[in-house]
């Protein structure tokens, strides 16, 4: 069965970086893209970007350009999302989600809480 | 960017009621629209993709329709398990964007 398992919760200070991992299993990793979505406490869903797991090409949300990098390690079927220069408003649950060609985001990781606090 | 606006923001309904949630887009597009259900503390769950295609395993009381700038999610007979927050999302062009969510509460 398809599973996306994310790394554990993180607490970071303002200005630091965080790298969240998302390990995929149960399907051919490079056959589907992967998106990252975040959700601040009590707020809605915010799309952060998408990575083509075959080519490594990524497309990022404009408001995160320059601070976010999405990568993959195909031998381990793992995707990573790194966010730099963290601010308090980056405090959120971060989700990875499999992106089918036509089907939207059909499988989701369990979420990773990133807390940014001094 | 395509902005997605959902209405209503909150909806109170009884078990068995027919519920409709609307999602309006700032630009017209054809079918690349999805609907998700999210319960507190959980990841979103895909319900509908390509505007009207039911995801495998999702009950048939959920349906989606629309094109252009107006899309709807309908729950034909609300069940206790359906009380949650619902989001639409366009994936026709980058950046993909979500609606702000509609919370369905028990009346």
Short mmCIF file of C-alpha atoms in Angstrom, two decimals:
data_model
loop_
_atom_site.label_atom_id
_atom_site.label_comp_id
_atom_site.label_asym_id
_atom_site.label_seq_id
_atom_site.Cartn_x
_atom_site.Cartn_y
_atom_site.Cartn_z
CA UNK A 1 0.00 0.00 0.00
CA UNK A 2 1.10 3.55 -0.69
CA UNK A 3 2.65 5.25 2.33
CA UNK A 4 4.40 8.55 2.91
CA UNK A 5 6.19 8.69 6.25
CA UNK A 6 7.58 12.01 7.41
CA UNK A 7 10.28 12.87 9.90
CA UNK A 8 9.49 14.00 13.43
CA UNK A 9 8.64 17.33 14.97
CA UNK A 10 11.25 20.08 15.06
CA UNK A 11 11.78 23.16 17.19
CA UNK A 12 13.94 25.85 15.63
CA UNK A 13 15.07 29.36 16.47
CA UNK A 14 14.33 32.29 14.16
CA UNK A 15 16.89 32.49 11.39
CA UNK A 16 17.68 28.76 11.48
CA UNK A 17 16.91 26.16 8.80
CA UNK A 18 14.82 23.00 8.90
CA UNK A 19 14.87 19.97 6.62
CA UNK A 20 11.85 17.67 6.64
CA UNK A 21 11.96 14.25 5.02
CA UNK A 22 9.20 12.22 3.39
CA UNK A 23 9.89 8.53 2.69
CA UNK A 24 7.66 6.92 0.10
CA UNK A 25 6.79 3.25 -0.27
CA UNK A 26 4.29 1.07 -2.09
CA UNK A 27 4.66 2.63 -5.55
CA UNK A 28 7.27 3.59 -8.12
CA UNK A 29 8.69 6.77 -6.61
CA UNK A 30 9.74 8.42 -9.86
CA UNK A 31 6.36 7.89 -11.51
CA UNK A 32 4.64 10.58 -9.44
CA UNK A 33 5.47 14.12 -8.44
CA UNK A 34 5.49 15.25 -4.85
CA UNK A 35 4.04 18.41 -3.38
CA UNK A 36 4.61 20.07 -0.03
CA UNK A 37 1.72 21.79 1.73
CA UNK A 38 1.79 23.56 5.08
CA UNK A 39 -0.87 24.54 7.58
CA UNK A 40 -0.31 27.17 10.25
CA UNK A 41 -2.16 26.63 13.56
CA UNK A 42 -5.89 27.09 13.04
CA UNK A 43 -5.41 28.13 9.41
CA UNK A 44 -6.03 26.69 5.97
CA UNK A 45 -3.80 24.79 3.58
CA UNK A 46 -0.96 26.56 1.78
CA UNK A 47 0.72 24.99 -1.26
CA UNK A 48 4.49 25.36 -1.03
CA UNK A 49 5.69 23.71 -4.22
CA UNK A 50 6.04 20.59 -6.33
CA UNK A 51 8.98 18.48 -7.40
CA UNK A 52 9.26 16.20 -10.38
CA UNK A 53 10.77 13.13 -8.72
CA UNK A 54 12.13 11.86 -12.04
CA UNK A 55 13.99 14.97 -13.19
CA UNK A 56 14.43 16.79 -9.87
CA UNK A 57 12.91 19.97 -11.32
CA UNK A 58 10.83 21.93 -8.83
CA UNK A 59 8.28 24.70 -8.87
CA UNK A 60 7.92 26.86 -5.74
CA UNK A 61 5.32 29.24 -4.37
CA UNK A 62 6.37 32.80 -5.06
CA UNK A 63 6.27 33.83 -1.39
CA UNK A 64 8.81 31.12 -0.52
CA UNK A 65 11.18 31.56 -3.47
CA UNK A 66 14.75 31.87 -2.26
CA UNK A 67 14.03 30.27 1.12
CA UNK A 68 12.78 26.81 0.14
CA UNK A 69 14.47 23.93 -1.66
CA UNK A 70 12.83 20.62 -2.52
CA UNK A 71 15.00 17.65 -3.39
CA UNK A 72 14.77 13.90 -3.75
CA UNK A 73 17.02 10.92 -3.13
CA UNK A 74 15.72 8.28 -5.52
CA UNK A 75 17.79 5.32 -4.19
CA UNK A 76 15.98 5.69 -0.85
CA UNK A 77 12.63 6.93 -2.26
CA UNK A 78 12.86 9.97 -0.03
CA UNK A 79 11.92 13.58 -0.66
CA UNK A 80 13.18 16.52 1.34
CA UNK A 81 11.95 20.04 1.94
CA UNK A 82 14.40 22.55 3.37
CA UNK A 83 13.21 25.95 4.58
CA UNK A 84 15.81 28.56 5.54
CA UNK A 85 15.78 31.84 7.45
CA UNK A 86 12.90 30.63 9.58
CA UNK A 87 10.46 33.13 11.04
CA UNK A 88 7.77 32.73 13.66
CA UNK A 89 5.09 32.68 10.95
CA UNK A 90 6.71 29.55 9.48
CA UNK A 91 5.37 27.65 12.49
CA UNK A 92 3.08 25.09 10.92
CA UNK A 93 2.43 21.45 10.18
CA UNK A 94 4.22 20.52 6.97
CA UNK A 95 2.76 17.78 4.76
CA UNK A 96 4.17 15.97 1.78
CA UNK A 97 1.65 14.60 -0.70
CA UNK A 98 1.88 12.45 -3.83
CA UNK A 99 0.79 14.29 -6.95
CA UNK A 100 -0.79 12.15 -9.64
CA UNK A 101 -0.71 13.47 -13.20
CA UNK A 102 -4.45 14.08 -13.21
CA UNK A 103 -5.64 13.19 -9.74
CA UNK A 104 -4.54 15.98 -7.45
CA UNK A 105 -2.87 15.05 -4.18
CA UNK A 106 -3.96 11.49 -3.60
CA UNK A 107 -1.76 10.29 -0.72
CA UNK A 108 -0.48 12.39 2.17
CA UNK A 109 2.17 12.04 4.83
CA UNK A 110 1.18 12.29 8.47
CA UNK A 111 2.53 15.81 8.81
CA UNK A 112 5.54 17.28 10.61
CA UNK A 113 5.12 20.07 13.15
CA UNK A 114 7.80 22.73 12.84
CA UNK A 115 7.81 25.28 15.65
CA UNK A 116 9.86 28.44 15.29
CA UNK A 117 10.42 30.14 18.60
CA UNK A 118 13.18 32.01 20.37
CA UNK B 1 -2.19 33.34 -9.70
CA UNK B 2 -5.64 31.75 -9.63
CA UNK B 3 -7.46 32.64 -6.41
CA UNK B 4 -10.00 30.16 -5.07
CA UNK B 5 -12.86 31.43 -2.90
CA UNK B 6 -15.08 29.01 -1.05
CA UNK B 7 -18.53 29.65 0.33
CA UNK B 8 -19.79 29.41 2.90
CA UNK B 9 -16.91 29.52 5.38
CA UNK B 10 -18.99 27.64 7.93
CA UNK B 11 -22.05 25.53 7.42
CA UNK B 12 -24.35 24.07 10.08
CA UNK B 13 -26.40 21.08 9.00
CA UNK B 14 -28.18 18.07 10.38
CA UNK B 15 -27.48 14.42 9.71
CA UNK B 16 -29.29 13.45 6.52
CA UNK B 17 -29.20 16.94 5.04
CA UNK B 18 -28.06 17.70 1.51
CA UNK B 19 -25.04 19.99 1.60
CA UNK B 20 -23.46 22.03 -1.17
CA UNK B 21 -20.14 23.88 -0.98
CA UNK B 22 -19.12 26.27 -3.74
CA UNK B 23 -15.65 27.15 -4.95
CA UNK B 24 -15.18 30.12 -7.29
CA UNK B 25 -12.01 30.76 -9.25
CA UNK B 26 -10.61 34.15 -10.22
CA UNK B 27 -9.83 32.80 -13.71
CA UNK B 28 -11.62 30.25 -15.82
CA UNK B 29 -10.21 26.74 -16.22
CA UNK B 30 -11.59 23.39 -17.22
CA UNK B 31 -11.33 20.39 -14.94
CA UNK B 32 -8.19 20.33 -12.83
CA UNK B 33 -9.93 20.85 -9.53
CA UNK B 34 -9.84 18.65 -6.43
CA UNK B 35 -11.79 18.52 -3.17
CA UNK B 36 -10.33 17.38 0.14
CA UNK B 37 -11.75 16.57 3.55
CA UNK B 38 -9.73 17.29 6.67
CA UNK B 39 -10.46 16.33 10.25
CA UNK B 40 -8.67 17.93 13.22
CA UNK B 41 -5.11 16.73 13.65
CA UNK B 42 -5.20 14.67 10.45
CA UNK B 43 -3.87 15.03 6.94
CA UNK B 44 -6.33 16.01 4.23
CA UNK B 45 -8.03 13.24 2.31
CA UNK B 46 -8.72 13.42 -1.42
CA UNK B 47 -12.43 13.09 -2.21
CA UNK B 48 -12.87 14.34 -5.78
CA UNK B 49 -10.40 15.01 -8.61
CA UNK B 50 -10.81 16.38 -12.12
CA UNK B 51 -13.80 18.30 -10.77
CA UNK B 52 -16.17 15.33 -10.78
CA UNK B 53 -14.21 12.06 -10.49
CA UNK B 54 -14.75 10.22 -7.23
CA UNK B 55 -11.57 8.97 -5.60
CA UNK B 56 -11.50 5.23 -5.00
CA UNK B 57 -13.01 4.27 -1.65
CA UNK B 58 -14.89 7.54 -1.16
CA UNK B 59 -18.63 7.09 -0.50
CA UNK B 60 -20.92 7.84 -3.42
CA UNK B 61 -22.83 10.46 -1.40
CA UNK B 62 -19.97 12.79 -2.33
CA UNK B 63 -20.08 14.33 -5.79
CA UNK B 64 -18.40 17.18 -7.61
CA UNK B 65 -19.39 19.29 -10.57
CA UNK B 66 -18.59 22.48 -12.42
CA UNK B 67 -16.17 24.06 -14.82
CA UNK B 68 -14.99 27.53 -15.75
CA UNK B 69 -15.04 29.59 -12.59
CA UNK B 70 -17.62 27.78 -10.46
CA UNK B 71 -17.31 24.34 -8.91
CA UNK B 72 -19.40 22.57 -6.30
CA UNK B 73 -19.02 19.73 -3.85
CA UNK B 74 -22.28 18.08 -2.83
CA UNK B 75 -22.91 15.65 0.00
CA UNK B 76 -26.25 14.06 -0.76
CA UNK B 77 -27.06 12.89 2.77
CA UNK B 78 -24.77 14.15 5.51
CA UNK B 79 -23.44 11.45 7.82
CA UNK B 80 -21.86 11.83 11.28
CA UNK B 81 -18.43 11.03 9.82
CA UNK B 82 -18.73 13.95 7.38
CA UNK B 83 -18.39 16.72 9.94
CA UNK B 84 -15.03 18.17 8.94
CA UNK B 85 -13.41 20.98 6.97
CA UNK B 86 -13.46 20.83 3.18
CA UNK B 87 -11.00 22.46 0.79
CA UNK B 88 -11.00 22.93 -2.95
CA UNK B 89 -7.72 23.14 -4.86
CA UNK B 90 -6.89 24.03 -8.45
CA UNK B 91 -3.99 22.27 -10.11
CA UNK B 92 -4.38 23.64 -13.59
CA UNK B 93 -1.49 26.10 -13.29
CA UNK B 94 1.29 27.01 -10.89
CA UNK B 95 1.07 28.07 -8.17
CA UNK B 96 -1.52 25.49 -7.18
CA UNK B 97 -3.95 27.18 -4.81
CA UNK B 98 -6.43 26.12 -2.17
CA UNK B 99 -9.68 27.67 -1.11
CA UNK B 100 -9.81 28.94 2.45
CA UNK B 101 -11.90 26.01 3.64
CA UNK B 102 -15.50 25.31 4.64
CA UNK B 103 -16.18 23.91 8.08
CA UNK B 104 -19.23 21.66 8.25
CA UNK B 105 -20.67 21.60 11.76
CA UNK B 106 -23.45 19.70 13.44
CA UNK B 107 -26.72 21.63 13.70
#
